[in-house]
XYZ file of C-alpha atoms in Angstrom:
725
model
C 44.943 13.362 -8.479
C 43.432 14.088 -11.907
C 43.382 10.360 -12.638
C 41.498 9.702 -9.374
C 38.963 12.429 -10.133
C 38.513 11.056 -13.638
C 37.986 7.544 -12.260
C 35.375 8.790 -9.774
C 33.582 10.596 -12.607
C 33.520 7.393 -14.647
C 32.210 5.394 -11.684
C 29.433 7.931 -11.115
C 28.524 7.753 -14.794
C 28.339 3.960 -14.590
C 26.222 4.095 -11.436
C 28.836 2.189 -9.413
C 29.024 4.907 -6.729
C 25.275 5.366 -6.821
C 24.806 6.101 -3.120
C 26.880 7.167 -0.168
C 26.246 10.905 -0.580
C 27.074 12.963 2.523
C 25.321 14.778 4.012
C 22.276 12.592 3.402
C 20.080 14.239 0.726
C 16.643 15.596 1.636
C 13.507 13.714 0.614
C 9.902 14.780 0.115
C 6.872 13.349 -1.684
C 5.761 14.139 -5.205
C 2.627 12.324 -6.283
C 3.116 8.649 -5.477
C 6.876 8.930 -5.191
C 9.563 9.800 -2.716
C 11.860 12.277 -4.467
C 15.032 14.197 -3.700
C 15.373 17.981 -4.082
C 15.915 17.573 -7.828
C 12.800 15.469 -8.369
C 14.669 12.173 -8.778
C 12.491 9.270 -7.649
C 13.764 7.357 -4.618
C 12.927 3.881 -3.263
C 14.426 2.774 0.064
C 15.375 -0.659 1.457
C 16.532 -1.563 4.942
C 15.623 -3.062 8.323
C 13.794 -2.288 11.549
C 15.264 -2.660 15.018
C 14.490 -1.681 18.586
C 16.931 -0.515 21.308
C 15.952 -3.119 23.894
C 18.360 -5.404 25.698
C 15.737 -8.129 25.542
C 15.096 -7.836 21.808
C 18.814 -7.283 21.158
C 19.555 -10.708 22.619
C 21.231 -9.443 25.795
C 24.206 -8.175 23.772
C 24.528 -5.006 25.893
C 23.709 -4.174 29.508
C 23.025 -1.253 31.822
C 24.113 -0.600 35.386
C 21.303 -2.767 36.833
C 20.759 -0.182 39.552
C 17.276 -1.466 40.320
C 17.862 -5.151 39.706
C 19.028 -7.712 37.148
C 16.437 -6.503 34.637
C 17.326 -2.808 34.777
C 19.340 -1.785 31.729
C 17.616 1.457 30.806
C 19.801 4.110 32.378
C 22.808 6.234 31.450
C 25.185 3.246 31.436
C 22.768 1.222 29.350
C 22.347 4.098 26.931
C 26.077 4.259 26.233
C 26.332 0.494 25.795
C 23.255 0.393 23.578
C 24.651 3.081 21.283
C 27.974 1.257 21.016
C 26.149 -1.927 20.025
C 24.066 -0.170 17.364
C 27.151 1.514 15.918
C 28.305 -1.984 14.956
C 24.884 -2.865 13.566
C 24.772 0.278 11.441
C 28.160 -0.562 9.921
C 26.726 -3.951 8.990
C 23.583 -2.418 7.529
C 25.704 -0.095 5.447
C 27.695 -3.031 4.092
C 24.418 -4.823 3.316
C 23.331 -1.863 1.158
C 20.608 -0.612 3.514
C 19.526 2.989 3.033
C 16.646 3.169 5.527
C 16.322 2.216 9.199
C 13.012 1.904 11.055
C 13.581 2.904 14.676
C 11.165 1.679 17.330
C 11.269 4.055 20.303
C 11.067 1.037 22.581
C 8.947 1.663 25.707
C 11.686 0.130 27.859
C 13.213 3.626 27.933
C 9.956 5.509 28.435
C 8.278 3.300 31.066
C 8.638 4.416 34.689
C 10.147 1.629 36.855
C 8.309 2.774 39.986
C 5.573 0.398 41.150
C 3.373 3.288 42.229
C 3.596 5.343 39.025
C 0.589 5.436 36.662
C 0.501 7.555 33.514
C -2.479 9.934 33.862
C -3.143 9.640 30.133
C -3.886 5.926 30.445
C -7.301 6.624 31.953
C -9.778 4.748 29.768
C -7.406 1.931 28.873
C -9.023 -1.511 28.864
C -8.168 -3.589 31.922
C -6.852 -6.440 29.772
C -4.375 -4.284 27.819
C -1.019 -6.030 28.133
C 2.531 -5.967 26.890
C 3.496 -3.032 24.734
C -0.163 -2.059 24.309
C -0.249 -1.144 28.003
C 0.723 2.527 28.408
C 0.125 2.837 32.166
C 3.853 3.162 32.825
C 4.586 5.689 30.067
C 6.323 8.670 31.652
C 6.646 11.786 29.449
C 9.592 12.996 31.550
C 11.579 9.802 30.934
C 10.686 10.106 27.255
C 12.012 13.678 27.177
C 15.254 12.482 28.806
C 15.987 9.505 26.580
C 14.613 10.967 23.344
C 17.776 13.025 22.665
C 20.071 10.688 24.624
C 19.086 7.413 22.934
C 16.521 7.655 20.129
C 17.845 10.733 18.345
C 21.444 9.608 18.834
C 20.505 6.362 17.085
C 18.851 8.355 14.302
C 21.969 10.490 13.901
C 24.212 7.412 13.793
C 22.005 5.748 11.194
C 22.115 8.869 9.016
C 25.903 8.990 9.358
C 25.904 5.505 7.837
C 23.774 6.536 4.865
C 20.331 5.553 6.152
C 17.114 7.533 6.294
C 15.225 7.002 9.536
C 11.554 6.090 9.988
C 10.552 6.520 13.637
C 7.611 4.661 15.201
C 6.119 5.404 18.639
C 6.711 3.367 21.784
C 4.617 0.207 21.891
C 1.770 -1.157 19.790
C -1.862 -0.186 19.388
C -4.471 -1.872 21.598
C -7.022 -4.043 19.814
C -9.847 -1.493 19.666
C -9.505 2.207 18.943
C -12.025 4.975 18.459
C -11.761 8.633 17.529
C -11.128 10.752 20.614
C -9.920 7.908 22.839
C -7.055 7.852 25.328
C -4.644 6.242 22.836
C -5.165 9.011 20.293
C -4.259 11.475 23.058
C -1.196 9.353 23.926
C 0.038 9.340 20.322
C -0.561 13.074 20.124
C 1.606 13.635 23.213
C 4.380 11.374 21.905
C 4.568 13.135 18.554
C 4.073 16.582 20.062
C 7.212 16.097 22.179
C 9.099 14.466 19.295
C 8.290 17.062 16.640
C 9.306 19.969 18.911
C 12.888 18.695 19.011
C 15.111 21.064 17.053
C 17.237 18.175 15.782
C 14.120 16.545 14.319
C 13.009 19.741 12.597
C 16.515 20.386 11.290
C 16.563 16.907 9.701
C 13.013 16.812 8.367
C 14.334 15.665 4.998
C 16.014 12.619 6.524
C 13.786 11.672 9.493
C 10.184 10.587 8.913
C 7.372 9.649 11.294
C 5.271 6.460 11.322
C 2.234 7.520 13.343
C 1.314 4.184 14.991
C 2.089 0.504 14.912
C -0.563 -2.001 13.828
C -4.005 -0.586 14.583
C -6.487 -3.450 14.468
C -10.015 -2.052 14.716
C -10.805 1.657 14.559
C -14.254 3.261 14.893
C -15.591 6.813 14.943
C -16.283 8.869 18.068
C -19.698 7.193 18.412
C -17.967 3.787 18.365
C -19.414 2.990 14.944
C -17.810 1.764 11.740
C -17.121 4.782 9.580
C -15.108 5.182 6.387
C -13.733 8.468 7.736
C -12.610 7.071 11.100
C -8.974 6.458 10.069
C -8.716 10.001 8.729
C -10.362 11.517 11.805
C -8.078 9.572 14.141
C -4.745 10.452 12.554
C -5.396 13.826 10.904
C -5.390 15.759 14.215
C -2.060 14.150 15.134
C -0.637 15.175 11.757
C -1.938 18.702 12.309
C -0.206 18.911 15.707
C 3.087 17.733 14.179
C 2.844 20.354 11.431
C 1.903 23.023 13.969
C 5.225 22.324 15.710
C 7.138 23.007 12.513
C 8.048 19.509 11.325
C 7.823 19.487 7.519
C 9.085 15.983 6.792
C 7.303 12.854 5.592
C 4.589 11.364 7.803
C 3.560 7.731 7.255
C -0.054 6.882 8.147
C -0.969 3.301 9.153
C -4.037 1.282 8.173
C -6.188 -1.057 10.214
C -6.145 -4.870 10.501
C -2.476 -4.815 11.576
C -1.642 -2.375 8.760
C -3.161 -4.176 5.807
C -6.433 -2.274 5.176
C -6.208 1.208 3.608
C -9.435 1.249 1.593
C -11.048 4.139 3.443
C -8.045 6.384 2.728
C -8.981 6.255 -0.959
C -12.051 8.295 -0.056
C -10.643 10.193 2.931
C -6.840 10.485 2.592
C -4.670 12.219 5.166
C -4.491 15.861 4.129
C -1.376 17.950 3.616
C 2.030 17.685 2.006
C 4.578 14.906 2.476
C 2.116 12.158 3.343
C 2.812 8.476 2.733
C 1.375 5.217 4.070
C 3.132 2.550 6.174
C 2.031 -1.016 5.395
C 2.855 -4.481 6.736
C 3.044 -7.628 4.641
C 3.461 -11.225 5.748
C 3.083 -14.565 4.040
C -0.626 -15.385 3.859
C -1.725 -11.748 3.591
C -3.228 -10.200 0.447
C -4.266 -13.600 -0.890
C -0.695 -14.835 -1.259
C 1.196 -17.650 0.458
C 3.412 -20.565 -0.486
C 0.200 -22.411 -1.346
C -1.157 -19.510 -3.458
C 1.949 -17.733 -4.824
C 0.364 -16.225 -7.959
C 2.124 -12.849 -8.580
C -0.710 -11.100 -10.422
C -3.238 -12.145 -7.766
C -0.864 -10.753 -5.127
C -0.633 -7.501 -7.054
C -4.385 -7.223 -7.518
C -5.281 -7.999 -3.906
C -2.603 -5.668 -2.553
C -3.973 -2.931 -4.795
C -7.501 -3.541 -3.512
C -6.403 -3.388 0.124
C -3.869 -0.569 -0.326
C -5.410 1.707 -3.009
C -3.311 4.625 -1.716
C -0.502 3.111 -3.799
C -2.040 5.015 -6.727
C -1.447 8.486 -5.292
C 1.113 8.304 -2.463
C 4.396 6.566 -1.636
C 4.171 3.392 0.437
C 6.706 1.814 2.762
C 6.338 -1.745 4.012
C 7.772 -1.386 7.512
C 7.430 -5.034 8.514
C 7.995 -8.098 6.348
C 9.995 -11.311 6.761
C 9.912 -14.986 5.831
C 11.742 -18.272 6.120
C 10.677 -21.763 5.036
C 9.142 -24.413 7.234
C 11.531 -25.977 9.731
C 10.245 -29.217 11.312
C 12.810 -28.935 14.102
C 11.488 -25.600 15.399
C 8.307 -24.459 17.156
C 5.412 -22.679 15.467
C 3.280 -19.866 16.867
C -0.015 -18.021 16.511
C 0.085 -14.684 14.704
C -1.829 -11.467 15.489
C -5.114 -12.750 14.138
C -4.844 -16.098 15.926
C -3.785 -18.036 12.820
C -1.274 -20.832 13.335
C 2.104 -20.165 11.712
C 4.162 -23.216 10.842
C 7.593 -23.483 12.500
C 10.395 -21.790 10.574
C 13.996 -20.648 10.964
C 13.316 -17.636 13.175
C 10.996 -15.217 11.369
C 7.461 -14.114 12.190
C 6.080 -15.556 8.943
C 6.671 -18.894 7.261
C 7.218 -18.798 3.523
C 9.712 -19.472 0.747
C 11.559 -17.066 -1.529
C 10.859 -19.172 -4.631
C 7.106 -19.086 -3.929
C 5.751 -16.307 -1.727
C 8.916 -14.230 -2.054
C 8.778 -14.329 -5.842
C 5.247 -12.912 -5.803
C 6.255 -10.314 -3.205
C 9.153 -9.045 -5.326
C 6.938 -9.017 -8.423
C 4.615 -6.698 -6.518
C 7.483 -4.383 -5.524
C 8.680 -4.187 -9.112
C 5.186 -3.752 -10.531
C 4.199 -0.734 -8.445
C 7.717 0.689 -8.221
C 6.991 3.149 -5.393
C 7.180 0.744 -2.431
C 10.061 1.080 0.030
C 10.595 -1.595 2.684
C 12.255 -2.527 5.978
C 12.606 -6.115 7.136
C 11.125 -6.690 10.590
C 14.527 -7.096 12.243
C 18.250 -6.726 11.628
C 18.619 -10.455 12.294
C 16.269 -11.132 9.392
C 18.841 -9.671 6.998
C 22.252 -10.736 8.284
C 23.829 -12.841 11.023
C 24.386 -10.395 13.904
C 26.801 -12.559 15.882
C 29.009 -13.157 12.841
C 29.020 -9.403 12.241
C 30.119 -8.746 15.820
C 32.884 -11.378 15.670
C 34.210 -10.732 12.152
C 33.012 -7.277 11.135
C 31.533 -8.746 7.954
C 27.944 -9.348 6.911
C 26.630 -12.807 6.068
C 23.006 -13.516 5.145
C 20.821 -14.546 8.059
C 19.829 -18.168 8.605
C 23.193 -19.409 7.268
C 22.465 -18.003 3.840
C 19.381 -20.168 3.357
C 18.230 -19.488 -0.222
C 14.539 -19.719 0.663
C 14.734 -17.201 3.536
C 14.500 -13.406 3.484
C 18.121 -12.762 4.537
C 19.787 -14.113 1.402
C 16.994 -12.860 -0.854
C 17.034 -9.312 0.481
C 20.809 -8.993 0.505
C 20.675 -9.866 -3.195
C 17.716 -7.561 -3.867
C 19.165 -4.632 -1.935
C 22.380 -4.855 -3.927
C 20.302 -4.882 -7.118
C 18.162 -1.920 -6.062
C 21.077 0.094 -4.646
C 22.048 1.552 -8.002
C 18.562 2.634 -9.080
C 16.093 5.172 -7.683
C 18.662 6.674 -5.318
C 18.895 10.259 -4.001
C 21.356 12.816 -5.277
C 23.092 15.452 -3.162
C 21.004 18.498 -2.320
C 23.633 20.796 -3.832
C 24.366 18.668 -6.888
C 24.679 20.819 -9.987
C 21.795 20.084 -12.338
C 23.889 19.741 -15.463
C 24.893 16.959 -17.803
C 22.904 14.244 -19.505
C 21.273 13.009 -16.279
C 19.366 16.297 -15.948
C 18.859 17.015 -19.655
C 15.327 16.205 -20.818
C 15.127 15.170 -24.446
C 11.425 14.468 -24.814
C 8.052 14.247 -23.077
C 6.115 11.170 -24.132
C 2.918 9.325 -23.341
C 1.623 5.859 -23.945
C -0.904 7.180 -26.477
C -1.870 10.365 -28.282
C -5.565 9.427 -28.452
C -7.937 7.373 -26.319
C -11.331 5.859 -26.950
C -13.016 5.126 -23.641
C -16.383 4.135 -22.268
C -18.092 5.967 -19.433
C -16.509 4.881 -16.158
C -13.182 3.767 -17.646
C -10.046 4.685 -15.689
C -6.823 4.553 -17.696
C -3.328 5.443 -16.501
C -1.647 8.008 -18.750
C 1.994 6.972 -18.197
C 3.521 10.332 -19.150
C 7.317 10.257 -19.020
C 10.225 12.653 -19.168
C 12.999 11.003 -21.174
C 16.551 12.067 -20.347
C 19.706 12.219 -22.428
C 21.446 9.492 -20.397
C 18.658 7.014 -21.224
C 16.636 6.982 -17.998
C 13.045 8.185 -17.777
C 10.695 9.425 -15.057
C 6.932 8.970 -14.831
C 5.304 12.332 -14.036
C 1.665 11.426 -14.683
C 0.540 12.170 -11.110
C 2.298 15.549 -10.837
C 1.807 16.988 -14.317
C -0.838 19.674 -14.784
C -3.737 19.187 -17.178
C -5.781 21.690 -19.175
C -9.036 20.067 -20.377
C -11.281 21.872 -22.855
C -14.341 19.779 -21.964
C -14.104 18.775 -18.271
C -17.649 17.419 -18.259
C -16.403 14.537 -20.448
C -13.077 13.624 -18.864
C -11.198 14.169 -15.611
C -7.585 13.441 -14.655
C -7.022 12.140 -11.122
C -3.641 10.960 -9.851
C -2.458 10.387 -13.404
C -5.575 8.449 -14.463
C -7.974 9.447 -17.241
C -11.475 9.116 -15.784
C -14.272 8.987 -18.360
C -17.260 10.902 -16.950
C -19.757 11.309 -19.795
C -19.997 10.731 -23.521
C -18.363 13.269 -25.794
C -14.930 14.422 -26.915
C -12.204 16.382 -25.139
C -8.722 17.696 -25.791
C -6.133 17.625 -23.024
C -2.852 19.508 -22.752
C -0.498 17.922 -20.224
C 2.307 20.154 -18.920
C 5.344 19.611 -16.743
C 8.159 21.979 -15.741
C 11.555 20.296 -15.362
C 14.277 21.240 -12.866
C 15.835 23.642 -15.379
C 12.569 25.553 -15.767
C 11.719 24.240 -19.230
C 8.010 23.566 -19.796
C 7.144 20.344 -21.615
C 3.712 19.742 -23.103
C 1.812 16.933 -24.752
C -1.589 16.993 -26.459
C -4.045 14.136 -25.941
C -7.455 13.617 -27.516
C -10.154 11.572 -25.826
C -13.444 10.224 -27.114
C -15.859 8.820 -24.551
C -18.915 6.763 -25.472
C -21.674 5.341 -23.343
C -22.660 1.724 -23.266
C -25.471 0.833 -25.634
C -28.177 -0.966 -23.683
C -30.625 -1.416 -26.537
C -29.931 -5.140 -26.447
C -31.191 -5.370 -22.878
C -34.580 -5.060 -21.246
C -35.782 -4.670 -17.674
C -36.703 -7.836 -15.857
C -40.303 -8.066 -14.785
C -39.430 -9.982 -11.611
C -36.382 -10.899 -9.586
C -36.943 -14.556 -10.331
C -35.764 -13.906 -13.882
C -32.259 -13.262 -12.539
C -31.763 -16.986 -12.070
C -32.816 -17.654 -15.655
C -31.111 -14.873 -17.573
C -27.777 -13.172 -17.841
C -28.143 -9.750 -16.269
C -26.595 -6.403 -15.465
C -27.516 -3.894 -12.775
C -28.253 -0.348 -13.938
C -28.305 2.795 -11.816
C -31.474 4.375 -13.174
C -30.368 7.921 -12.408
C -26.816 7.869 -13.797
C -27.441 5.187 -16.435
C -24.223 3.458 -15.403
C -23.987 -0.284 -15.067
C -22.228 -2.339 -12.443
C -18.970 -3.780 -13.679
C -17.488 -7.045 -12.526
C -14.170 -8.739 -13.113
C -12.432 -11.612 -11.397
C -10.183 -9.263 -9.458
C -12.824 -6.861 -8.171
C -14.940 -7.428 -5.082
C -18.594 -6.438 -5.360
C -18.806 -5.132 -1.823
C -16.988 -4.306 1.387
C -18.206 -3.634 4.885
C -17.594 0.107 4.502
C -19.330 0.240 1.087
C -16.436 2.225 -0.374
C -15.409 -0.047 -3.229
C -18.725 -1.548 -4.077
C -18.325 -0.625 -7.727
C -15.244 0.639 -9.455
C -17.109 3.380 -11.340
C -16.699 1.417 -14.526
C -19.147 0.540 -17.256
C -19.951 -3.101 -18.017
C -17.263 -3.129 -20.749
C -17.173 -6.823 -21.459
C -18.932 -8.796 -18.738
C -22.376 -9.686 -17.493
C -23.536 -11.511 -14.374
C -25.228 -14.840 -13.992
C -26.759 -16.121 -10.751
C -26.196 -19.709 -9.659
C -28.114 -21.208 -6.694
C -26.244 -21.715 -3.437
C -27.054 -25.292 -2.457
C -27.477 -24.731 1.270
C -29.107 -21.296 1.166
C -32.557 -21.155 -0.394
C -33.157 -17.916 -2.261
C -29.451 -17.000 -2.418
C -27.264 -17.020 -5.516
C -23.574 -16.954 -6.285
C -22.726 -14.291 -8.862
C -20.795 -15.590 -11.843
C -19.233 -13.550 -14.652
C -19.852 -14.288 -18.326
C -19.142 -12.500 -21.592
C -21.719 -10.232 -23.152
C -22.474 -12.756 -25.860
C -23.800 -15.083 -23.190
C -21.239 -17.796 -23.858
C -19.791 -19.744 -20.958
C -16.264 -18.370 -20.987
C -14.634 -15.249 -19.668
C -11.767 -13.394 -21.339
C -9.405 -15.863 -19.583
C -10.929 -18.814 -21.408
C -12.851 -20.373 -18.506
C -15.898 -19.463 -16.422
C -15.122 -16.709 -13.933
C -16.602 -16.051 -10.521
C -16.357 -12.820 -8.626
C -12.861 -12.643 -7.142
C -11.836 -15.670 -9.182
C -13.269 -18.161 -6.707
C -15.649 -21.003 -7.457
C -17.042 -21.833 -4.057
C -19.297 -20.083 -1.589
C -16.715 -19.952 1.193
C -14.318 -17.803 -0.828
C -16.626 -15.945 -3.193
C -16.936 -12.271 -2.431
C -20.653 -11.783 -2.968
C -23.883 -13.725 -2.706
C -27.059 -12.115 -4.010
C -30.090 -12.799 -1.843
C -33.549 -12.827 -3.507
C -37.059 -13.588 -2.332
C -36.675 -11.785 1.000
C -33.237 -13.280 1.609
C -30.305 -11.059 2.511
C -27.319 -10.952 0.208
C -23.905 -11.152 1.772
C -20.355 -10.094 1.148
C -18.882 -13.339 2.424
C -15.294 -12.142 2.404
C -15.806 -8.970 4.434
C -19.043 -9.515 6.283
C -21.346 -6.883 4.789
C -25.014 -7.852 4.551
C -27.182 -6.468 1.756
C -30.939 -5.993 1.697
C -32.696 -5.895 -1.675
C -36.089 -4.170 -1.990
C -38.365 -3.295 -4.895
C -40.495 -0.135 -5.011
C -43.174 -0.099 -7.679
C -42.401 2.338 -10.472
C -38.960 3.195 -9.099
C -36.941 -0.006 -9.154
C -34.749 -1.934 -6.745
C -32.469 -0.749 -3.948
C -29.473 -2.537 -2.440
C -28.873 -1.400 1.141
C -25.765 -2.253 3.128
C -27.174 -3.179 6.525
C -23.712 -2.827 8.043
C -23.451 0.896 7.214
C -27.086 1.754 6.550
C -26.090 3.199 3.167
C -27.265 2.354 -0.319
C -25.246 0.994 -3.177
C -24.496 3.431 -5.971
C -22.387 3.321 -9.102
C -19.495 5.427 -7.820
C -16.832 3.593 -5.862
C -15.785 6.745 -3.994
C -19.128 7.248 -2.271
C -22.215 5.568 -0.941
C -25.603 7.145 -0.500
C -27.739 7.941 2.522
C -30.791 8.258 0.260
C -32.186 5.292 -1.685
C -30.550 4.687 -5.070
C -32.839 2.881 -7.493
C -31.561 0.150 -9.769
C -32.924 -1.899 -12.632
C -31.902 -5.468 -13.281
C -31.453 -5.791 -17.035
C -31.361 -9.027 -18.969
C -29.495 -9.657 -22.195
C -31.986 -9.862 -25.046
C -29.819 -11.821 -27.461
C -26.795 -10.203 -29.048
C -28.482 -7.195 -30.626
C -26.859 -3.959 -29.604
C -23.949 -5.601 -27.825
C -21.857 -7.164 -30.565
C -19.810 -4.007 -30.816
C -18.185 -4.634 -27.471
C -17.746 -8.395 -27.698
C -14.065 -9.408 -27.502
C -12.694 -12.485 -29.258
C -9.408 -13.848 -27.972
C -6.649 -13.385 -30.557
C -3.716 -15.627 -29.662
C -1.214 -13.162 -31.144
C -2.698 -10.161 -29.320
C -1.966 -8.548 -25.958
C -5.038 -7.429 -24.018
C -5.568 -5.283 -20.934
C -7.427 -6.884 -18.028
C -10.523 -5.103 -19.344
C -10.259 -6.973 -22.640
C -8.929 -4.087 -24.737
C -6.478 -5.167 -27.442
C -3.462 -2.870 -27.196
C -0.573 -4.654 -28.933
C 0.721 -7.783 -30.612
C 3.255 -10.114 -29.050
C 6.024 -8.601 -31.162
C 5.320 -5.252 -29.447
C 5.639 -6.697 -25.924
C 8.858 -4.829 -25.113
C 7.213 -1.479 -25.859
C 4.511 -1.926 -23.207
C 4.716 -0.370 -19.727
C 4.831 -2.589 -16.657
C 1.523 -4.190 -15.755
C -0.643 -7.297 -15.928
C -1.859 -8.311 -19.393
C -3.806 -11.099 -21.101
C -1.830 -13.127 -23.661
C -3.242 -16.270 -25.239
C -6.066 -16.297 -22.709
C -3.731 -16.142 -19.675
C -2.619 -13.389 -17.323
C 1.009 -12.391 -17.824
C 2.915 -9.941 -15.646
C 5.507 -7.590 -17.071
């Protein structure tokens, strides 16, 4: 027996028995991470499935009391559970540790022809399929919730999987605050969160509030950056009122790929995360455009909540083109090429490589494939009891890729038992370190601190978002979600503190010097026509901050939230180039401050990295022409008021452009267009490309190539090219 115990101890030390803890440890959120009770960071990987005879391929049946189609009764429930018991064994063998459970409406819909759900009043007449809630019966839901859904959750947990539960059905195409569907979701989650089993397992069961909202407006049926918050916050409040303390995942719009407004108006409260979907072709990435750093940048723009909350991708799949199959149209009406049986068409070596690079870059993204059959061959599991990658192990499909990835991830970022004794090298902190002891920033800079606890066994944990900060001069610098935010010129001293699980307080001192951009080398333009002749910047006259552009930042969005990233010019100026078919309109191009025709990447750069009007994010309209955010549809009006300057008004929101990305203005904000008057006053910030140096995307030299291994993960510039670590 002693030899067995010793062997188990060795295996634990080597990470071989990394998971499989029973009972399943409790999870909560801490900053942008899922963590266990000891603060260990956790990332989950698994599949989604739905208890529906139709979607389960007819592999189980009910009593058919009402006809050939009727499987959703007591007999069907027993058969369904028996089928999923086999699936869960397969998921466990495939190293899954999370299961997304769709409370399929087949169990909640009333089979009576005469029944109509009173809460469906207001539903559009063309609502169809799972978006149609007219047959939802709360009494059937109350019956099958403990009999089917919660039994499935319990079984999944018994097989080592956390459970993410989504409501019955999918969102209709158009939502607005206060509508019938918000009331429906409230009723669903009110009933769910009152279940004692759910409250008792709040550390293992989490809630995904809705599936794939498309368009969401405020109560007045208008576009509003607070609409997402105002729609889902009351539902969250009801769930908390019922005593559920677990993690709640909030969805975004556009089929769960737009979370920009949450950056300004996040869901309030503890244990909040965000549920995202990702398919080939989304976030600027496909087999035709598989650039990893572009994928990372565009995902970050669309899902900025990744900076301060955990994210789970609850739907993703891919398989390569199959000429012998049939294609289909996706949610947005885009044609998807035929493949081997997934919703999206893509290849592991192309799109999948960029997708995994994104997972590894951010680190705090959990995921569930969009179906069990996307991971392994279900019929082979049922006949042999073993798991084989889906699609006959096709290397370019998600089944083989994710079985390999899940095995790789299984031994890292896993939860430890709630009652595990916090002793030994794994829990012994040796040092508290940061990327730098001193920073020199310009007004508007945002720099991640990367503060880490370093443990005796060699692993480390980033605590930047959850450390506390004492700042002696808060008017100069702020710390938000682990980022240093330069507010005004001056100097400040920061003391970062963190208390580890043993109660020891760790501290680190950081000095910061912030300078403002010197604009002595620029002068105001006397007319807008000079914009087409000179290199220019745009200055907020009140704050004295300049617009900043880079090839991975959009200049504007329809909700005016990320118009500017609150960053000083720091390396780039704009140049306007005529749009051939639009008189008085100009494509904005980025150039270096010296006025030369190259960007930090070694070639001319356009906003968003595009070189044509169709893809460019922003067109500036002069001479009584409207400007336009081509990518997202916002239209901008430019006006000059004598003695005050220019205003840029978003005609979509009625708000004015200002220099802070987190807000727009109801009142006019006056701007000056400044031209570069030679190189005087700007040489100090000109960057030359050193082939042996490593630069940040903002052009700051931070290391040499020999120091590459000491850098944190990120996207850097080496020899004029973007390189991902």
